[in-house]
XYZ file of N, CA, C and O in Angstrom:
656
model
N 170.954 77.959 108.002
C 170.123 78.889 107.243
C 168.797 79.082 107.976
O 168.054 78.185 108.376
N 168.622 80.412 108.087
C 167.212 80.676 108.646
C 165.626 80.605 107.516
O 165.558 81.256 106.473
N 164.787 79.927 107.890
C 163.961 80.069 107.004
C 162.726 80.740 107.904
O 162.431 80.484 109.072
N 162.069 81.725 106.939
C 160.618 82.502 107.660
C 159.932 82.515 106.100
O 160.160 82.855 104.939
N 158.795 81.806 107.082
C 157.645 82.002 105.821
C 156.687 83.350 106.123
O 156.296 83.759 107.216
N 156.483 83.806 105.011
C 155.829 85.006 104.451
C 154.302 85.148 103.805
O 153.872 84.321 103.001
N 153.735 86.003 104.140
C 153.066 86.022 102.605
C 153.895 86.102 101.081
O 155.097 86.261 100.870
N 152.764 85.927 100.124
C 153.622 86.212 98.784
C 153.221 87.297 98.613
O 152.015 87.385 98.845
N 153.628 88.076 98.345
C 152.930 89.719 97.626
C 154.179 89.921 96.746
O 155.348 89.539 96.799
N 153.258 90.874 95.706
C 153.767 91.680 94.671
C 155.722 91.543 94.809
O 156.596 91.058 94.090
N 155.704 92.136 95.901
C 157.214 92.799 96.266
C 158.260 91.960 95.832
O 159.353 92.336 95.409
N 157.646 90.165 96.032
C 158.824 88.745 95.605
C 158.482 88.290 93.985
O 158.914 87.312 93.376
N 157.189 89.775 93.338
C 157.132 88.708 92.399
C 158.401 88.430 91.341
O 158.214 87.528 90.524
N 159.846 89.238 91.294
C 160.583 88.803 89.948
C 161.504 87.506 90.446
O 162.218 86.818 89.717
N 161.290 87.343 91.954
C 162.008 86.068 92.294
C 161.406 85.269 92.291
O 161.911 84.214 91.909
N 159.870 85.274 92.740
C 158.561 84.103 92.255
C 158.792 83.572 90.550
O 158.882 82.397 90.195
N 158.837 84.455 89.898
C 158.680 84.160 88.606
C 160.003 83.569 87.641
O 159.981 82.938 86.584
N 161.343 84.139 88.621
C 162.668 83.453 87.910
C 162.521 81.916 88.444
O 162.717 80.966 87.685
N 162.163 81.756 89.799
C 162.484 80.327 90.506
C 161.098 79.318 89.773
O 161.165 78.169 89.335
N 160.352 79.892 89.821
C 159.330 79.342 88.553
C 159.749 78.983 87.527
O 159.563 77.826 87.149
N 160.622 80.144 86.593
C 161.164 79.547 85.547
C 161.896 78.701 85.095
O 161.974 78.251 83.952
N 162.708 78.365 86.428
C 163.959 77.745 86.872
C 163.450 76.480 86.865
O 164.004 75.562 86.261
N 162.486 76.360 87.459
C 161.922 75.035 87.986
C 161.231 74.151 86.217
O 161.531 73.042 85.774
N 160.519 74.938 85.773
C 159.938 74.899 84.119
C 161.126 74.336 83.180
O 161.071 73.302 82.514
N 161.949 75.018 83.246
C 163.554 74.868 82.583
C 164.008 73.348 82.736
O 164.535 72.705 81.829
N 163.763 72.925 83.853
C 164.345 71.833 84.428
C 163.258 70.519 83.823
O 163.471 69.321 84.009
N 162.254 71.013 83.187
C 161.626 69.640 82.935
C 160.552 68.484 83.622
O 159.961 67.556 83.071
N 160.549 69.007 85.294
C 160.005 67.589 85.923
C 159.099 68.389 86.783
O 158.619 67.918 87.814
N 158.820 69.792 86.300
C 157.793 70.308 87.694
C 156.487 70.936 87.256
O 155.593 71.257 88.040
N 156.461 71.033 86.408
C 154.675 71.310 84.970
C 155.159 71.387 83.817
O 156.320 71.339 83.412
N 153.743 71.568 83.082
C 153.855 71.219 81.544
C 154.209 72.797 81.248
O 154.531 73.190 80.126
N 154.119 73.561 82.280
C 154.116 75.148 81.420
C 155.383 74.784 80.648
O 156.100 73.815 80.902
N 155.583 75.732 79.617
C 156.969 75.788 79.339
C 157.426 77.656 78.858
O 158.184 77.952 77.934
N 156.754 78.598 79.730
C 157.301 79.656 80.056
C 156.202 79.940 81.413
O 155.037 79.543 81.371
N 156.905 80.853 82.868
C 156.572 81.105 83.904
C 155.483 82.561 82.947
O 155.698 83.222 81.931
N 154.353 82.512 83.935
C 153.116 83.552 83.487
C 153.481 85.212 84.059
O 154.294 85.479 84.944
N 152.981 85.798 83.601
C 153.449 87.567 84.247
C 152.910 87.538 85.707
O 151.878 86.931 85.994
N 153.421 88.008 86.331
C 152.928 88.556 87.614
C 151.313 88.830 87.448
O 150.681 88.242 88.326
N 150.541 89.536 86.590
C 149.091 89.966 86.796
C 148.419 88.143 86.147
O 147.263 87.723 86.195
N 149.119 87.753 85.842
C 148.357 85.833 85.471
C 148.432 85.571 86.593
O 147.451 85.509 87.334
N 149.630 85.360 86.950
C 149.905 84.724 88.772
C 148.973 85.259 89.635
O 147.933 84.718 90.010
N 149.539 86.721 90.031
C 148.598 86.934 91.026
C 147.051 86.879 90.563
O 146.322 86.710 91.541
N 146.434 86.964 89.488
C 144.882 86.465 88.952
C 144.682 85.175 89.605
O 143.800 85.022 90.450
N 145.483 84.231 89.236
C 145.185 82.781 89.320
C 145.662 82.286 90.640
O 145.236 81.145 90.813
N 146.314 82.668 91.541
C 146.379 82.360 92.789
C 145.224 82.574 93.937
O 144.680 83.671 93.815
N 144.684 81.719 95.110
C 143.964 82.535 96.395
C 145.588 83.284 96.971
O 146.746 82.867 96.999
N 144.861 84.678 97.409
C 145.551 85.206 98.333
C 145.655 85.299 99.177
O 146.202 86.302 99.637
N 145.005 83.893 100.258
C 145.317 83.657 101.740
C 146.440 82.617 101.691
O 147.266 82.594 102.604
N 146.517 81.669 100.567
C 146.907 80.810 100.647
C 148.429 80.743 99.604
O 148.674 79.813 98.836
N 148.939 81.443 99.725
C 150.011 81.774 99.035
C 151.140 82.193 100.151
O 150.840 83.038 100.993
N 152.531 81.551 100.146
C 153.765 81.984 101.007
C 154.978 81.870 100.560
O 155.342 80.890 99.910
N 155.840 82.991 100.898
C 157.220 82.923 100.473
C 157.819 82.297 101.717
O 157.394 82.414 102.867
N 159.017 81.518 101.245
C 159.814 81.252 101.909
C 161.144 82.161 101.993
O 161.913 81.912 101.064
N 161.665 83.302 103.014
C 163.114 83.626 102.674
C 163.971 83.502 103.788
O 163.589 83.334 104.946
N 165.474 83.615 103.296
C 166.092 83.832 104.464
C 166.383 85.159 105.521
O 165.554 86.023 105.807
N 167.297 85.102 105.841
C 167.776 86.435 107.040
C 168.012 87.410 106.354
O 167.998 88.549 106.822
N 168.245 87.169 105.242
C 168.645 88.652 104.052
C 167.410 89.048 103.388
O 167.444 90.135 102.811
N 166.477 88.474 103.360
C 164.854 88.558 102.849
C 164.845 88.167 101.346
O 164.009 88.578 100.541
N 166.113 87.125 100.993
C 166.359 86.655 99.477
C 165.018 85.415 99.843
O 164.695 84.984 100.950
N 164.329 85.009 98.243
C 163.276 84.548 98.492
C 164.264 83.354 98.451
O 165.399 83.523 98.005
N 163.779 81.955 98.983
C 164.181 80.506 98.935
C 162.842 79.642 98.345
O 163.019 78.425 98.310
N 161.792 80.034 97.972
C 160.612 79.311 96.965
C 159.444 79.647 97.741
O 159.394 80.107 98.882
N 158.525 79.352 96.958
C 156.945 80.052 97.417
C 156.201 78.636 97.039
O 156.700 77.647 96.503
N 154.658 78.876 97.547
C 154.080 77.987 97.848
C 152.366 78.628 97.521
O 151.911 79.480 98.284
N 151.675 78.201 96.535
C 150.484 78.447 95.959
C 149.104 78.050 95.660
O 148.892 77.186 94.809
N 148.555 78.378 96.029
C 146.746 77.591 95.791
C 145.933 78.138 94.686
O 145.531 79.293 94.547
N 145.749 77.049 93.878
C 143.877 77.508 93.091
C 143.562 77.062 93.671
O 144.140 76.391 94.526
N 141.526 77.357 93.328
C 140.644 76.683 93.206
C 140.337 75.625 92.311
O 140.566 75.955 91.147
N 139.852 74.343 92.450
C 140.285 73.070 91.562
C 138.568 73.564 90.425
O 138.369 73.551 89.210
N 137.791 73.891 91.477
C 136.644 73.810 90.490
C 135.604 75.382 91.117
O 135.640 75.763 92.287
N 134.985 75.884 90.295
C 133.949 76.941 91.378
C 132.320 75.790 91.808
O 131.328 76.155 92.439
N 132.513 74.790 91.364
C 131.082 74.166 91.993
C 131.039 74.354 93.287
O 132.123 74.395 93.869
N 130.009 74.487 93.936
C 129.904 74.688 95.745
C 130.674 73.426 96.264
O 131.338 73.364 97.298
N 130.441 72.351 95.272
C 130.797 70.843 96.283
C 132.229 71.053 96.451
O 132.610 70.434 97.445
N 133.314 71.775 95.786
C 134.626 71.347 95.506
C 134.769 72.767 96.339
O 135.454 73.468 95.593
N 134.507 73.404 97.327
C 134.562 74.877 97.786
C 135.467 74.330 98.705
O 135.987 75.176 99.432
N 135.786 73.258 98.877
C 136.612 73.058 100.492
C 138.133 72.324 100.037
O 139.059 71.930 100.746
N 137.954 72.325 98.539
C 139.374 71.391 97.616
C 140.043 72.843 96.807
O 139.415 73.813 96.383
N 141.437 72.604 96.778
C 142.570 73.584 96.464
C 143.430 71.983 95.768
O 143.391 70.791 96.073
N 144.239 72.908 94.586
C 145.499 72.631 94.249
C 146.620 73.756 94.440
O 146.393 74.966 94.418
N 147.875 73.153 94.633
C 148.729 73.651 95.026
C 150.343 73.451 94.225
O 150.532 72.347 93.715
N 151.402 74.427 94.127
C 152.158 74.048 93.137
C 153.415 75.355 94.359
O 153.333 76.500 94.801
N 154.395 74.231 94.402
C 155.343 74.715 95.215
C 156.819 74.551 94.711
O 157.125 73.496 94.156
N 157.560 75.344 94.846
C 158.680 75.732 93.596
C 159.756 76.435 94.864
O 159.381 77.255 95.701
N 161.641 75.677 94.696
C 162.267 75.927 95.691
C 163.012 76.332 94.837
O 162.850 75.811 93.734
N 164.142 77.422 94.964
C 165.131 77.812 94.379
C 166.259 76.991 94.238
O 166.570 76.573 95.353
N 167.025 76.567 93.346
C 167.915 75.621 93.110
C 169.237 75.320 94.274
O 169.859 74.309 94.602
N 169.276 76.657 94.649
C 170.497 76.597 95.956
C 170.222 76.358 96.909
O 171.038 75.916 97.718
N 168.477 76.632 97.297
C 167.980 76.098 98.888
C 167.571 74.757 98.852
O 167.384 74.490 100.039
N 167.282 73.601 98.085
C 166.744 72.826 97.991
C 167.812 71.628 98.887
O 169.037 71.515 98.852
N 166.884 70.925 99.578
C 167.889 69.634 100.466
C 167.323 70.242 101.615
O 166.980 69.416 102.461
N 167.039 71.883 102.026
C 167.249 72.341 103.324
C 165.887 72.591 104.406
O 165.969 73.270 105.430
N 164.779 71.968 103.989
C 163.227 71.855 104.355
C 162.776 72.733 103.897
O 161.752 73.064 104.496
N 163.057 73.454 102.931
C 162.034 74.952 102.682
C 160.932 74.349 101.972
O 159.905 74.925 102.334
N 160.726 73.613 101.278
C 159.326 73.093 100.904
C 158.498 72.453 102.205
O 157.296 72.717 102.165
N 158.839 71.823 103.116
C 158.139 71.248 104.125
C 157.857 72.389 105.193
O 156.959 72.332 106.033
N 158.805 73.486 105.026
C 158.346 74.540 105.938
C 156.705 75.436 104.716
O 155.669 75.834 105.248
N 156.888 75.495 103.615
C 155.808 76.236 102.900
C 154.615 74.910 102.703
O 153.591 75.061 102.036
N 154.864 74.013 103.197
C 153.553 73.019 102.726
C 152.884 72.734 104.522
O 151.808 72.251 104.873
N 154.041 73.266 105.354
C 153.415 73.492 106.356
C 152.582 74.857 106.711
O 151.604 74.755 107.450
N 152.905 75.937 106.270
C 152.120 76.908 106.347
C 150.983 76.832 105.149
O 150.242 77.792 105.364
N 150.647 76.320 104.312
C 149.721 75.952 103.504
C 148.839 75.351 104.195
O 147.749 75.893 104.374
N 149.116 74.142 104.712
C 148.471 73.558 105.606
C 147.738 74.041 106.873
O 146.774 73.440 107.349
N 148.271 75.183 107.389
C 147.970 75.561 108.422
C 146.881 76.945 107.990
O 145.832 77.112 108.612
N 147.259 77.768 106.982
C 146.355 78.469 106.253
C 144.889 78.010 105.618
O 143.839 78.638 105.754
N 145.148 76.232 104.584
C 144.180 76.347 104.267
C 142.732 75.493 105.429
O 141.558 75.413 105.070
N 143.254 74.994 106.727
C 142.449 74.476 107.351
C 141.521 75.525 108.347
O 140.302 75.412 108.468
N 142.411 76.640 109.082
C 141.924 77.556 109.039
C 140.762 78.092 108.702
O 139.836 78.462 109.423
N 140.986 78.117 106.538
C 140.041 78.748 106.296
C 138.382 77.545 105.707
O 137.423 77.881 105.012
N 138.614 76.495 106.209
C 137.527 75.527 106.357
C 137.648 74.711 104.870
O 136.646 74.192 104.376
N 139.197 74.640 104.098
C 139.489 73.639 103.165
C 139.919 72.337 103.850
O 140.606 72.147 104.853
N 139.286 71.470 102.975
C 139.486 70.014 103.853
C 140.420 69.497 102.619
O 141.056 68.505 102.975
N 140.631 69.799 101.560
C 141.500 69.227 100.556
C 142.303 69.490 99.824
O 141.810 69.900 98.773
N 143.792 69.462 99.823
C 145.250 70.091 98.863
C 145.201 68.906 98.541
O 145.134 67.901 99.248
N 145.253 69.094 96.852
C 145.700 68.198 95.991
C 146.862 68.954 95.257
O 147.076 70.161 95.372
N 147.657 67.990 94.408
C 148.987 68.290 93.854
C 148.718 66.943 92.687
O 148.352 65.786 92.890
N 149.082 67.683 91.388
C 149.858 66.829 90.418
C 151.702 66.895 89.902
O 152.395 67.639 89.208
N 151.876 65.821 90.604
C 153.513 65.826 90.137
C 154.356 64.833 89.219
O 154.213 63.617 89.093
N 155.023 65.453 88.778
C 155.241 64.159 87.276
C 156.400 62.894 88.415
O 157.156 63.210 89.334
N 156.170 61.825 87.984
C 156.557 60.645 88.560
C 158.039 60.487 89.074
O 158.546 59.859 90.004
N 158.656 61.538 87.822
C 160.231 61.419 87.622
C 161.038 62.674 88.465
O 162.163 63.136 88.272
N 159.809 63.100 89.662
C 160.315 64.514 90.462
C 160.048 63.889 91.747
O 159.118 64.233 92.476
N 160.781 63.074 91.980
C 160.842 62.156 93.438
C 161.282 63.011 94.706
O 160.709 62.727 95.758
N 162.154 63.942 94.728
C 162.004 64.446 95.585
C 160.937 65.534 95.739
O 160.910 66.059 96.852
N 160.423 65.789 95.214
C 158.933 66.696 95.338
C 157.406 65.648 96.144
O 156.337 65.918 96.690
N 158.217 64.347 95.749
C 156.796 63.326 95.920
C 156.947 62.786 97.275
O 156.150 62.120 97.935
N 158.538 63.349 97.660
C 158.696 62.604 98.815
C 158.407 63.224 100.001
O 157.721 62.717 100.889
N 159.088 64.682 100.054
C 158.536 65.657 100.737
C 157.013 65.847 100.907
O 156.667 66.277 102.007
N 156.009 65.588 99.964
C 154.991 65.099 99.822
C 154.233 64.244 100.884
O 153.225 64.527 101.531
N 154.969 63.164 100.880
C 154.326 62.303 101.461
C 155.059 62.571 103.384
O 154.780 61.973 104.423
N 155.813 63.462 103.169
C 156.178 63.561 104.469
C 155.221 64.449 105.590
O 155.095 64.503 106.813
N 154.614 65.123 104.349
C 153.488 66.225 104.647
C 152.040 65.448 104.724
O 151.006 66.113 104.658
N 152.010 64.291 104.839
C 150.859 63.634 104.733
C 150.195 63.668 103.653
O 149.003 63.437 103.859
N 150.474 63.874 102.490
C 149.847 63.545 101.222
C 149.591 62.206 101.058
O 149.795 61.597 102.108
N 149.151 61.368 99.970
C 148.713 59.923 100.335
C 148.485 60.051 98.417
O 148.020 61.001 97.788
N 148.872 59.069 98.031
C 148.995 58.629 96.607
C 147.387 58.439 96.422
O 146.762 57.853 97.306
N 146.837 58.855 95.462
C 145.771 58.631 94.514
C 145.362 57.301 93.571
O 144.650 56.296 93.575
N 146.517 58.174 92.611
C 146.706 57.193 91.566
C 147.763 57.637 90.511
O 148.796 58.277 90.705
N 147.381 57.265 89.635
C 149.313 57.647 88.412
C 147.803 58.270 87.191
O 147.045 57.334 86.937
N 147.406 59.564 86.545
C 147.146 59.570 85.514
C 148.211 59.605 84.393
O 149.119 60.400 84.146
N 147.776 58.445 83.789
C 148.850 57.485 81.956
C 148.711 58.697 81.064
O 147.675 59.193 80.622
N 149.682 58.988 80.930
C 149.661 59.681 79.152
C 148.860 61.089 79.473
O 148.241 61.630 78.556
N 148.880 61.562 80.550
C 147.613 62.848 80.613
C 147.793 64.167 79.971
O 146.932 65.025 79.778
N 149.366 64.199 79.597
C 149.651 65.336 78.733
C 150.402 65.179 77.596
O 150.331 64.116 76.980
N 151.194 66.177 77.178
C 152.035 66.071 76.300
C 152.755 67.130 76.775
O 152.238 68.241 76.891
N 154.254 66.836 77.154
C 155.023 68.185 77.429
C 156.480 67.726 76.521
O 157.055 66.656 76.326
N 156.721 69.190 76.088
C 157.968 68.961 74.778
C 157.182 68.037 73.758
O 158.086 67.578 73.059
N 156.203 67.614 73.384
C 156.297 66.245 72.594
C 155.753 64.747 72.867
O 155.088 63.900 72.271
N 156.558 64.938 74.379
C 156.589 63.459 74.896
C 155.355 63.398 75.857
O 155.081 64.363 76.570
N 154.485 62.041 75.864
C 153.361 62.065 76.446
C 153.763 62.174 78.289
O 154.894 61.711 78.439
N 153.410 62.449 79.087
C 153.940 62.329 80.476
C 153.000 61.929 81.303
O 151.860 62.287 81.006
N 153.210 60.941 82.777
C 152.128 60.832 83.342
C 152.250 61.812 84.581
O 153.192 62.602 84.639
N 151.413 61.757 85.437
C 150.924 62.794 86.816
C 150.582 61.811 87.846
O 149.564 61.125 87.750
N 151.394 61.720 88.823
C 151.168 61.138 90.313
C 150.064 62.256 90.637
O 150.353 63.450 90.547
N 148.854 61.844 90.998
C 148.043 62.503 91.796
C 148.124 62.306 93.205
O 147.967 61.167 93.646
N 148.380 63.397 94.077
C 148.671 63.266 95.634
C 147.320 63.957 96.452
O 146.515 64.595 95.773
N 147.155 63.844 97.569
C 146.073 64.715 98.315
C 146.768 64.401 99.771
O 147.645 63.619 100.137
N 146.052 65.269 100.346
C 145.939 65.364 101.955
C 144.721 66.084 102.227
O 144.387 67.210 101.858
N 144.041 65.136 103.023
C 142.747 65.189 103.806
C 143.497 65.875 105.046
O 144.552 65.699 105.655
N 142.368 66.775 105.103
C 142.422 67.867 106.426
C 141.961 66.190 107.624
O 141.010 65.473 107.310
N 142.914 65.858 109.008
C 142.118 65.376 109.895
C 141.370 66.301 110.608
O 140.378 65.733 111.065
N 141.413 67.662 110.954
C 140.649 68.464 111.405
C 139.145 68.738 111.048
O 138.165 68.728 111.793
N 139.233 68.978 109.740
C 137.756 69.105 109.117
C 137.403 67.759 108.451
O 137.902 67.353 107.402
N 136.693 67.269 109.021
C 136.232 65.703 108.423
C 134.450 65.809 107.862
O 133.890 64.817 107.395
């Protein structure tokens, strides 16, 4: 399978938003529990830092996304990020190919920090993770409530070595 990363634009958003949903459905990848319209998404995303992953047919295989964690000046160089693979591409690096162009986008633009919250029980998300140089934080206990049930959040980061 060929994978090429993309920008995200408009054009992938009803496959952005099914593989989103897909991912929601499943329980272990946020508390949302319905994917947001295209004008939420694209609101709440940076648009440098956003990429599709597709194949040779230009079918999307998952995208890859940045906020801003805070608007204070101090946190101007920190992003969170939330990356979502389509159920049939998954096993095949398409997340390590979009957390590599993330990476390469947000250092670029003079961010020294991607953070990620991932629930504990989505091990392969945490692992790929750490393959990307993320580095464990800590576990926030009880930080939500999704369905009901309280859930905790592996907090991950990766420090830019470039911008120190």
């Amino acid at each position: 399978m060929t994978i090429r990363i993309t920008l995200l634009t408009r054009s992938y958003a009803d496959e952005v938003l099914a593989v989103y949903q897909a991912g929601i459905d499943e329980g272990n990848a946020t508390f949302e529990t319905t994917a947001p319209t295209w004008a939420e998404f694209d609101a709440a995303k940076l648009p440098d830092h956003r990429f599709a992953a597709v194949d040779e047919r230009g079918k999307l295989l998952g995208w890859i996304a940045a906020t801003r964690v805070s608007d204070r000046c101090a946190y101007a160089g920190v992003v969170e990020h939330s990356v979502y693979v389509h159920t049939a591409a998954r096993g095949r690096g398409v997340a390590g190919h979009l957390l590599a162009a993330l990476v390469e986008s947000t250092e670029a633009a003079g961010i020294w920090t991607i953070q990620s919250g991932i629930f504990p029980e989505n091990t392969a998300s945490l692992a790929v993770h750490a393959r990307a140089g993320f580095r464990l934080i800590g576990t926030r206990e009880r930080i939500g409530r999704h369905h009901g049930v309280w859930r905790d959040v592996v907090l991950l980061e990766r420090r830019s070595p470039v911008l120190q």
